[in-house]
Amino acid sequence: MKWNKVQLMVYGKNLSDVSVTSAYPQLKVNAVHNAESPNYLFVDIEIPGNLPEGKYDLIFNKDEKIITYNYPVYKRTMLPEDHKGFSNEDVIYLIFADRFCDGNPLNNTIGDSLDQFTADDLDGRHGGDIEGIISKLIYLNNLGVSALWITPMLENNMWMSYHGYAATNLYKIDPRFGSNQSYKQLVSEAHQNGLKIILDHVSNHIGGNHPWMNDLPFNDWINGTVENHLPAHHDKMAFLDIHGDSIMAAFTQEGWFENYMPDLNQRNPFLKKYLIQNTLWWIEFAGIDGIREDTYPYCDQKYLSEWAEAILNEYPNFNIVGEIWKGVPSVISGYQHNSPVRKVGFDSNLPTVTDFALSDALRNFLSGEKSTYGIYETLVQDIVYDNPNNLLVFFDNHDIERAMFVAKGDVQKFKVALNFVLFTRGIPTLFYGTEIGIKGGSKDGELRKPFPGGFSGDKRDAFTEQGRTDNENYIFNYVNQLLKLRNKYPVLAKGKLTQIYTGGDMYILFKEYEDEVMMILINSGEEDILFPAKQILPFFPSAKEIVNIKSNKENIVNEENIITLKRMNTQIYKIEK
């Protein structure tokens, strides 16, 4: 690996001033660092690229008491370029790990669990696990998605553990989800089924029951203390504000997201290296393809820049998306690599950012608060991005009410919004259960409703056609059809976008890639719209006919041919020249 200078964290009693040597000249010990706590030691070693796989003795010596540790060195199992990343050619499927499918009910509880909730509570664990996800890989492949973003599954031995965002061990999968080996198996089997895996990663904070909280290596390992710390400050703009003060940015980056989530101080050089190495380890060990970084603006931004640089330097095809929960394009752009609007003295090195601006516009349409003009108004602002195709596009996720809930159950409006998600630009993301129209509710535990059929005792299995209601099958078939079309016609995924907003209920998207051109006609109104085929000629003068790729119906481009677009309806046409 390029990252061949590794820093080991060693924990034990009274380790101050311990000397460390290597029994093998090929494996070098470059430095040994004491911590402020006498129970930690940081050892810098150097692993040459030609070092054979095996175990190498590290010798710890203090006051003539010697302990030998066999340090394992493994051969890489994947080439760096085999970690595929994700792009606008993919459709990501977001799985909330505890609520998707329980493949092994025997691991639903652990003996020393500190969880204060039961499966009957909205915030209780329901039992979803790695085995459950593995059991649905064929289903997901057939659905038509190509990458899985799975919420964190690291050990969360906390009073509320089901969400996974308060880790108590950064190197261990929570046993209620499975094991490190079963996670590695998940990645391997996903790849065999044509699916990529995106790790949901958290640099910002840990859970309050992490062992570090009983014995911090350094006093500045976390920001503040349990008794005295800054509260959460949700100003994602402060860091980018050219008129602002660094004190305001510090409030956001050093405040505790929740009182039970100690805020990590990535400015500490030992913690910074620990977090970078931990991420590289998971990529190497499990073979994942990408990362979604949680609470991105809340971390020290210089650290995140170095963290992303280290990852992308090692894995050239990898991708990372940062969660920027702000519906302002210029603010979102400010965190993206090579941003035209960023005025900070260093680059973020972050390839992809979450498009909460378009999400807000889509949700305003779904709720009836605004028309599709809000979508047009948002897409026009793509001028602030270095690469709009590296935006994560969605109309709901695990933190906000589901699209069907926002639409008040209006399936037709839901379908219109779905077409914008899949066919504008960027990387589409669907929350689990979108394909059957799960509605959920306004509370976290409601919008993260268990997938019907994924748990013992469920009265029906919505993973199957027979187990779905007529309405669920109608939605599933529609979603499945759009995903198949997106996979069949690459132009729909990675084509250059041209948008035409007509000022009314008609919205036109053109996608162009190589010699192919697609036209997506969207009627977001309550009345049918007549669309003369000749109206495409100013944009494509050589167009001869347009073919509906759903029905295969051909329409000659001339004066007489008029297409009727039904209310709240979307059709996709291939333009033949």
XYZ file of C-alpha atoms in Angstrom:
577
model
C 0.000 0.000 0.000
C 1.007 3.609 -0.488
C 0.030 4.156 3.145
C 2.862 1.986 4.487
C 3.767 4.006 7.579
C 1.309 2.768 10.145
C 0.720 4.038 13.662
C -0.354 1.403 16.184
C -2.396 2.270 19.262
C -1.353 -0.014 22.133
C -3.429 -0.204 25.320
C -2.397 -1.699 28.658
C -1.302 -0.708 32.134
C 1.604 1.675 32.733
C 2.945 1.777 29.197
C 4.798 5.059 29.518
C 8.435 4.819 28.435
C 8.089 1.311 27.050
C 10.605 0.691 24.277
C 9.533 -1.149 21.141
C 11.755 -2.904 18.644
C 11.211 -5.236 15.708
C 12.783 -8.684 15.580
C 12.985 -8.384 11.808
C 14.974 -5.691 10.011
C 12.419 -5.613 7.152
C 9.711 -4.299 9.528
C 10.906 -0.998 10.929
C 9.901 0.719 14.154
C 10.350 4.412 13.393
C 9.142 6.002 16.630
C 7.392 5.384 19.924
C 5.129 8.033 21.492
C 3.845 8.286 25.035
C 0.301 9.508 25.551
C -0.992 11.701 28.360
C -2.676 8.618 29.784
C -0.003 6.167 30.990
C -2.081 3.311 29.603
C -1.546 4.109 25.902
C 1.422 3.877 23.612
C 1.583 4.883 19.949
C 4.081 2.975 17.819
C 5.085 4.083 14.312
C 6.072 1.200 12.054
C 6.969 1.035 8.370
C 5.835 -1.881 6.211
C 7.716 -2.165 2.900
C 5.678 -3.193 -0.132
C 7.741 -6.341 -0.689
C 7.346 -7.657 2.869
C 6.101 -11.277 2.691
C 2.810 -12.197 4.326
C 3.335 -13.512 7.845
C 3.645 -12.628 11.521
C 6.430 -10.363 12.709
C 7.526 -10.043 16.317
C 7.326 -6.648 17.964
C 9.214 -6.626 21.268
C 7.954 -4.427 24.118
C 10.488 -3.799 26.883
C 10.185 -1.906 30.157
C 12.432 -2.357 33.149
C 13.734 -5.582 31.617
C 10.234 -7.045 31.445
C 9.724 -8.198 27.865
C 6.501 -8.968 25.998
C 6.507 -10.171 22.379
C 3.542 -9.511 20.101
C 3.118 -11.309 16.770
C 2.071 -8.545 14.400
C 0.290 -10.008 11.339
C 0.929 -8.729 7.825
C -1.525 -9.911 5.160
C -1.353 -10.049 1.408
C -3.800 -7.771 -0.386
C -6.787 -9.646 -1.782
C -7.939 -6.908 -4.185
C -6.192 -4.505 -6.508
C -6.704 -0.837 -5.550
C -8.615 -0.158 -8.764
C -11.042 -3.018 -8.047
C -12.820 -0.883 -5.456
C -15.289 0.441 -8.023
C -16.733 3.551 -6.443
C -20.169 4.769 -7.540
C -21.317 7.265 -10.153
C -24.306 8.565 -12.085
C -24.390 5.193 -13.855
C -25.556 3.655 -10.562
C -28.789 3.714 -8.614
C -28.139 3.493 -4.881
C -30.522 1.677 -2.547
C -30.399 2.929 1.053
C -30.940 0.182 3.610
C -31.637 0.990 7.241
C -29.905 -2.077 8.589
C -32.152 -2.818 11.586
C -35.402 -2.394 9.651
C -34.816 -4.234 6.363
C -34.677 -7.977 6.991
C -33.918 -10.278 9.933
C -32.009 -13.273 8.594
C -30.989 -14.640 11.998
C -33.392 -14.036 14.918
C -30.935 -15.760 17.258
C -28.640 -12.711 17.260
C -31.357 -10.168 18.075
C -30.229 -9.752 21.674
C -26.866 -9.825 23.408
C -26.206 -10.581 27.047
C -24.648 -7.262 28.033
C -26.960 -5.016 26.008
C -27.560 -1.580 27.482
C -30.515 -0.924 25.172
C -33.492 0.603 26.972
C -35.985 -0.142 24.190
C -37.714 -3.266 22.906
C -38.932 -4.264 19.450
C -42.354 -2.882 20.390
C -40.906 0.635 20.707
C -40.413 2.977 17.749
C -36.762 3.379 18.765
C -36.195 -0.277 19.578
C -34.216 -2.832 17.613
C -36.292 -5.010 15.276
C -33.575 -7.466 14.324
C -32.522 -6.593 10.797
C -29.055 -7.948 10.142
C -26.373 -8.874 7.633
C -27.788 -12.332 6.958
C -31.105 -10.686 6.121
C -29.485 -8.363 3.596
C -27.579 -11.257 2.020
C -30.848 -13.159 1.636
C -32.291 -10.278 -0.440
C -29.385 -9.627 -2.814
C -31.094 -11.388 -5.721
C -34.268 -9.392 -5.031
C -32.271 -6.153 -5.123
C -30.455 -7.115 -8.303
C -33.766 -7.958 -9.971
C -35.220 -4.665 -8.764
C -32.579 -2.889 -10.828
C -30.450 -1.033 -8.297
C -26.673 -1.335 -8.475
C -25.242 -0.139 -5.151
C -26.246 -0.552 -1.505
C -25.699 2.158 1.083
C -26.252 0.479 4.425
C -26.544 2.486 7.648
C -23.717 1.871 10.184
C -23.408 -1.599 11.642
C -20.479 -1.099 14.024
C -20.917 -2.063 17.658
C -23.341 0.361 19.325
C -23.684 -0.780 22.925
C -25.795 2.197 23.926
C -29.118 3.021 25.579
C -30.563 3.437 22.056
C -28.629 1.390 19.559
C -30.815 0.598 16.557
C -29.686 3.507 14.341
C -25.990 2.602 14.487
C -24.578 6.133 14.614
C -23.046 5.972 18.112
C -20.211 3.449 17.761
C -18.561 1.897 20.797
C -15.965 -0.068 18.800
C -14.668 1.207 15.457
C -13.214 -2.156 14.451
C -16.124 -4.460 15.259
C -19.506 -5.166 13.659
C -22.266 -5.199 16.277
C -23.044 -8.873 17.051
C -26.749 -8.130 16.624
C -25.969 -7.435 12.968
C -23.440 -10.232 12.563
C -19.656 -10.254 12.603
C -16.721 -8.799 10.724
C -16.544 -11.967 8.660
C -20.247 -11.896 7.812
C -19.870 -8.277 6.678
C -16.996 -9.322 4.457
C -19.204 -12.123 3.118
C -21.967 -9.584 2.406
C -19.599 -7.479 0.307
C -18.344 -10.525 -1.585
C -21.825 -11.880 -2.342
C -23.080 -8.424 -3.280
C -20.285 -8.145 -5.827
C -21.211 -11.559 -7.211
C -24.750 -10.227 -7.703
C -23.593 -7.064 -9.458
C -24.088 -4.829 -6.436
C -21.598 -2.402 -4.905
C -21.382 -1.676 -1.176
C -21.143 1.801 0.344
C -20.009 2.051 3.971
C -21.817 4.595 6.150
C -18.927 6.144 8.090
C -18.807 8.538 11.053
C -15.695 10.580 11.847
C -17.515 13.217 13.873
C -18.459 11.371 17.028
C -18.630 8.104 18.951
C -21.071 6.637 21.451
C -20.709 7.633 25.085
C -20.048 4.022 26.102
C -16.930 3.727 23.954
C -14.048 2.491 26.175
C -12.110 5.659 25.347
C -14.517 7.581 27.555
C -13.199 5.720 30.595
C -9.576 6.508 29.752
C -8.824 9.096 27.081
C -5.378 8.787 25.457
C -5.077 12.585 25.482
C -7.198 15.213 27.211
C -8.001 16.759 23.821
C -9.118 13.431 22.261
C -12.659 14.792 22.410
C -13.968 18.352 22.278
C -14.869 19.365 25.817
C -15.891 16.877 28.485
C -19.017 14.940 29.373
C -19.818 17.569 31.985
C -18.761 20.641 30.006
C -19.075 20.739 26.230
C -20.594 22.868 23.505
C -24.115 21.889 22.442
C -24.971 21.037 18.846
C -24.741 24.052 16.562
C -26.232 23.307 13.163
C -24.721 26.156 11.151
C -23.257 24.414 8.099
C -22.633 27.797 6.453
C -20.270 29.253 9.056
C -17.157 27.464 7.785
C -17.674 28.867 4.268
C -18.788 32.363 5.254
C -16.320 34.947 3.859
C -17.716 37.493 6.333
C -17.757 35.084 9.255
C -15.435 34.367 12.141
C -13.659 31.088 12.841
C -15.250 31.038 16.295
C -18.654 30.405 14.713
C -17.304 27.559 12.607
C -15.742 26.071 15.754
C -19.160 26.025 17.438
C -20.413 23.737 14.650
C -17.294 21.569 14.485
C -16.783 21.193 18.235
C -20.359 20.969 19.494
C -21.715 17.566 20.526
C -24.312 16.318 18.039
C -26.135 14.679 20.949
C -25.190 14.578 24.622
C -24.636 10.823 24.336
C -22.328 11.255 21.326
C -18.914 12.636 22.401
C -17.489 14.875 19.691
C -14.096 13.698 18.434
C -11.280 16.221 18.068
C -9.665 15.267 14.783
C -7.076 18.052 15.247
C -5.282 15.695 17.625
C -2.639 14.168 15.291
C -2.873 10.704 16.844
C -6.672 10.565 16.576
C -6.491 11.887 13.009
C -4.161 9.088 11.991
C -6.245 6.517 13.885
C -9.411 7.493 12.003
C -7.714 7.540 8.593
C -6.130 4.139 9.180
C -9.389 2.690 10.502
C -11.122 3.723 7.274
C -8.347 2.290 5.095
C -8.532 -0.924 7.116
C -12.270 -1.376 6.463
C -11.787 -0.727 2.742
C -8.987 -3.306 2.568
C -10.565 -5.866 4.880
C -14.087 -5.856 3.471
C -13.518 -4.765 -0.136
C -16.122 -1.994 -0.124
C -16.621 0.350 -3.076
C -17.469 3.690 -1.515
C -18.221 5.685 1.619
C -21.018 7.940 2.756
C -19.606 10.290 5.409
C -22.116 11.250 8.095
C -22.480 14.801 9.544
C -19.799 16.127 7.220
C -19.826 19.862 8.125
C -19.572 19.036 11.835
C -16.028 17.620 11.557
C -12.726 19.453 11.434
C -12.535 20.242 7.723
C -8.754 20.082 7.419
C -8.859 16.543 8.785
C -11.598 15.540 6.340
C -9.566 16.920 3.445
C -6.549 14.810 4.453
C -8.783 11.797 5.153
C -10.371 11.936 1.694
C -7.003 12.544 0.048
C -5.511 9.468 1.730
C -8.411 7.269 0.575
C -8.510 8.507 -3.012
C -4.736 8.372 -3.302
C -4.912 4.682 -2.409
C -8.010 3.727 -4.430
C -8.273 5.585 -7.767
C -11.873 4.522 -8.605
C -13.285 5.016 -5.119
C -15.995 7.556 -4.334
C -17.011 9.366 -1.165
C -20.210 11.325 -0.595
C -20.459 13.790 2.266
C -23.761 14.501 3.987
C -24.316 18.265 3.660
C -27.783 18.761 5.118
C -28.466 22.229 3.743
C -30.805 23.114 0.898
C -28.638 25.892 -0.542
C -26.654 24.938 -3.671
C -23.771 27.350 -3.030
C -23.317 25.975 0.488
C -23.497 22.381 -0.726
C -20.972 23.199 -3.448
C -18.613 24.757 -0.926
C -17.848 21.309 0.473
C -17.260 19.624 -2.894
C -13.868 19.099 -4.507
C -12.724 21.925 -6.771
C -15.744 24.052 -5.856
C -16.031 27.281 -7.879
C -17.445 29.111 -4.842
C -15.205 27.854 -2.035
C -12.924 30.583 -0.654
C -11.099 28.456 1.926
C -7.329 28.003 1.698
C -7.462 24.267 0.985
C -9.540 21.884 -1.135
C -12.033 19.488 0.436
C -10.977 16.553 -1.816
C -14.597 15.374 -1.465
C -15.898 14.139 -4.847
C -19.625 13.897 -4.092
C -22.112 15.813 -1.955
C -25.756 15.258 -1.041
C -28.194 17.369 -3.044
C -30.541 18.521 -0.299
C -31.439 21.529 -2.457
C -33.078 19.375 -5.133
C -34.518 17.140 -2.425
C -36.222 20.164 -0.847
C -37.602 21.222 -4.240
C -38.958 17.745 -4.940
C -40.545 17.559 -1.496
C -42.122 20.988 -1.928
C -43.679 19.674 -5.141
C -44.843 16.493 -3.431
C -46.452 18.422 -0.569
C -48.161 20.861 -2.931
C -46.302 23.808 -1.438
C -44.651 24.634 -4.785
C -44.877 23.612 -8.428
C -42.124 22.056 -10.525
C -40.820 25.592 -11.011
C -38.950 25.056 -7.744
C -37.166 22.104 -9.360
C -36.249 24.232 -12.379
C -35.067 27.021 -10.079
C -32.801 24.560 -8.264
C -31.313 22.901 -11.355
C -30.506 26.316 -12.839
C -28.157 26.818 -9.885
C -25.964 23.895 -10.956
C -23.545 26.594 -12.139
C -22.111 26.630 -8.596
C -20.939 22.984 -8.766
C -17.705 21.656 -10.192
C -19.524 18.498 -11.276
C -23.324 18.279 -10.941
C -23.142 14.600 -11.890
C -21.422 14.015 -8.561
C -24.496 15.027 -6.587
C -26.440 12.425 -4.629
C -30.076 12.858 -5.695
C -33.020 11.718 -3.532
C -36.499 12.718 -2.446
C -36.323 11.074 0.970
C -33.943 9.169 3.228
C -33.648 7.734 6.730
C -33.762 11.156 8.443
C -36.742 12.814 6.721
C -40.345 11.800 6.079
C -40.828 9.419 3.181
C -41.842 10.802 -0.196
C -45.186 8.981 -0.104
C -45.929 10.511 3.301
C -45.075 13.999 2.037
C -47.297 13.381 -1.028
C -50.150 12.344 1.294
C -50.397 9.046 -0.548
C -50.740 10.600 -4.016
C -49.170 7.853 -6.138
C -49.256 9.830 -9.395
C -47.409 12.771 -7.884
C -44.961 10.320 -6.301
C -44.299 8.847 -9.774
C -43.626 12.256 -11.296
C -41.093 13.088 -8.555
C -39.446 9.682 -8.987
C -38.755 10.471 -12.648
C -36.927 13.633 -11.624
C -34.816 11.612 -9.171
C -33.867 9.039 -11.787
C -33.482 11.154 -14.906
C -32.148 14.642 -14.117
C -28.427 14.450 -13.302
C -26.350 13.050 -10.487
C -26.512 9.759 -8.601
C -30.058 8.616 -7.723
C -30.740 7.123 -4.311
C -33.870 5.232 -3.266
C -34.744 4.565 0.375
C -35.679 0.948 1.111
C -39.378 0.339 0.591
C -39.746 3.137 -1.959
C -40.403 0.415 -4.519
C -43.603 -0.588 -2.694
C -44.620 2.905 -1.620
C -44.032 2.601 2.121
C -45.602 5.713 3.638
C -44.299 5.672 7.204
C -44.879 8.659 9.456
C -43.290 11.805 10.828
C -41.253 10.216 13.624
C -37.876 8.540 13.051
C -39.161 5.147 14.130
C -42.158 5.503 11.792
C -40.361 6.556 8.624
C -37.892 3.731 9.326
C -40.770 1.255 9.266
C -39.753 -2.437 8.958
C -40.020 -3.874 5.455
C -43.089 -6.178 5.436
C -41.960 -9.780 5.157
C -38.497 -9.186 6.496
C -39.282 -10.274 10.058
C -40.669 -13.306 11.809
C -44.320 -12.890 12.605
C -45.015 -10.698 9.557
C -48.381 -11.566 8.065
C -47.219 -11.080 4.484
C -44.014 -10.912 2.459
C -43.794 -7.771 0.323
C -40.518 -9.006 -1.155
C -42.740 -11.224 -3.327
C -45.460 -10.375 -5.826
C -47.928 -12.599 -3.994
C -47.239 -10.886 -0.681
C -47.754 -7.352 -1.963
C -51.057 -5.505 -2.173
C -52.382 -4.460 -5.586
C -51.227 -0.889 -4.939
C -47.774 -2.059 -3.858
C -47.423 -4.197 -6.975
C -48.502 -1.246 -9.127
C -45.758 0.928 -7.585
C -43.191 -1.876 -7.626
C -43.768 -2.603 -11.306
C -43.481 1.083 -12.156
C -40.217 1.531 -10.220
C -38.847 -1.707 -11.643
C -39.712 -0.600 -15.186
C -37.932 2.755 -14.791
C -34.839 1.103 -13.329
C -34.706 -1.425 -16.163
C -34.990 1.374 -18.722
C -32.215 3.289 -16.991
C -30.010 0.209 -17.130
C -30.910 -0.581 -20.737
C -30.273 2.922 -22.051
C -27.040 4.427 -20.641
C -28.062 7.804 -22.044
C -30.738 8.029 -19.346
C -28.097 7.615 -16.661
C -25.057 9.509 -17.876
C -26.381 11.641 -20.712
C -25.883 15.404 -20.715
C -28.974 17.097 -19.316
C -30.895 19.861 -21.076
C -34.037 21.111 -19.338
C -36.957 23.033 -20.777
C -39.377 24.549 -18.306
C -42.398 25.763 -20.236
C -43.839 27.983 -17.508
C -46.822 25.716 -16.877
C -47.259 22.063 -15.982
C -45.119 20.720 -18.829
C -41.473 20.008 -18.089
C -39.089 18.546 -20.687
C -35.775 16.843 -19.997
C -33.421 15.935 -22.840
C -30.570 13.501 -22.192
C -27.775 13.186 -24.798
C -24.937 10.663 -24.835
C -22.849 9.836 -27.882
C -25.402 9.378 -30.714
C -28.441 8.776 -28.510
C -31.016 11.352 -27.431
C -33.877 10.779 -25.015
C -36.748 13.102 -24.217
C -38.621 12.845 -20.913
C -41.994 14.588 -21.042
C -43.413 15.401 -17.609
C -46.942 16.627 -16.967
C -47.193 17.706 -13.334
C -50.686 19.147 -13.633
C -54.234 17.928 -13.164
C -55.189 18.256 -16.838
C -54.020 16.388 -19.940
C -51.536 18.251 -22.145
C -51.326 18.132 -25.928
C -47.730 18.134 -27.148
C -47.146 18.682 -30.919
C -44.217 16.494 -31.923
C -42.869 19.268 -34.156
C -41.980 21.285 -31.049
C -38.741 19.344 -30.673
C -37.439 20.567 -34.032
C -35.938 23.839 -32.724
C -33.801 21.703 -30.412
C -33.162 18.775 -32.770
C -33.770 19.917 -36.371
C -32.821 16.523 -37.810
C -35.376 14.591 -35.717
C -37.492 12.254 -37.879
C -39.527 10.402 -35.294
C -39.841 9.858 -31.570
C -40.343 6.376 -30.107
C -41.971 5.778 -26.748
C -39.513 3.375 -25.108
C -42.194 1.979 -22.802
C -44.792 1.148 -25.456
C -42.530 1.171 -28.551
C -45.109 3.386 -30.263
C -43.556 5.486 -33.031
C -44.532 9.098 -33.661
C -43.507 10.878 -36.850
C -42.217 14.400 -36.238
C -44.537 16.508 -38.410
C -47.316 19.072 -38.269
C -50.113 16.568 -37.697
C -48.657 14.366 -34.969
C -49.805 15.440 -31.506
C -49.022 13.505 -28.343
C -51.492 13.472 -25.473
C -49.726 13.459 -22.125
C -52.117 12.413 -19.384
C -52.424 14.295 -16.087
C -49.616 13.692 -13.589
C -47.820 11.519 -16.097
C -44.349 11.011 -17.504
C -43.321 9.421 -20.796
C -39.874 8.743 -22.228
C -39.135 8.997 -25.938
C -36.102 8.125 -28.006
C -35.437 10.719 -30.689
C -34.547 9.165 -34.013
C -32.650 11.359 -36.461
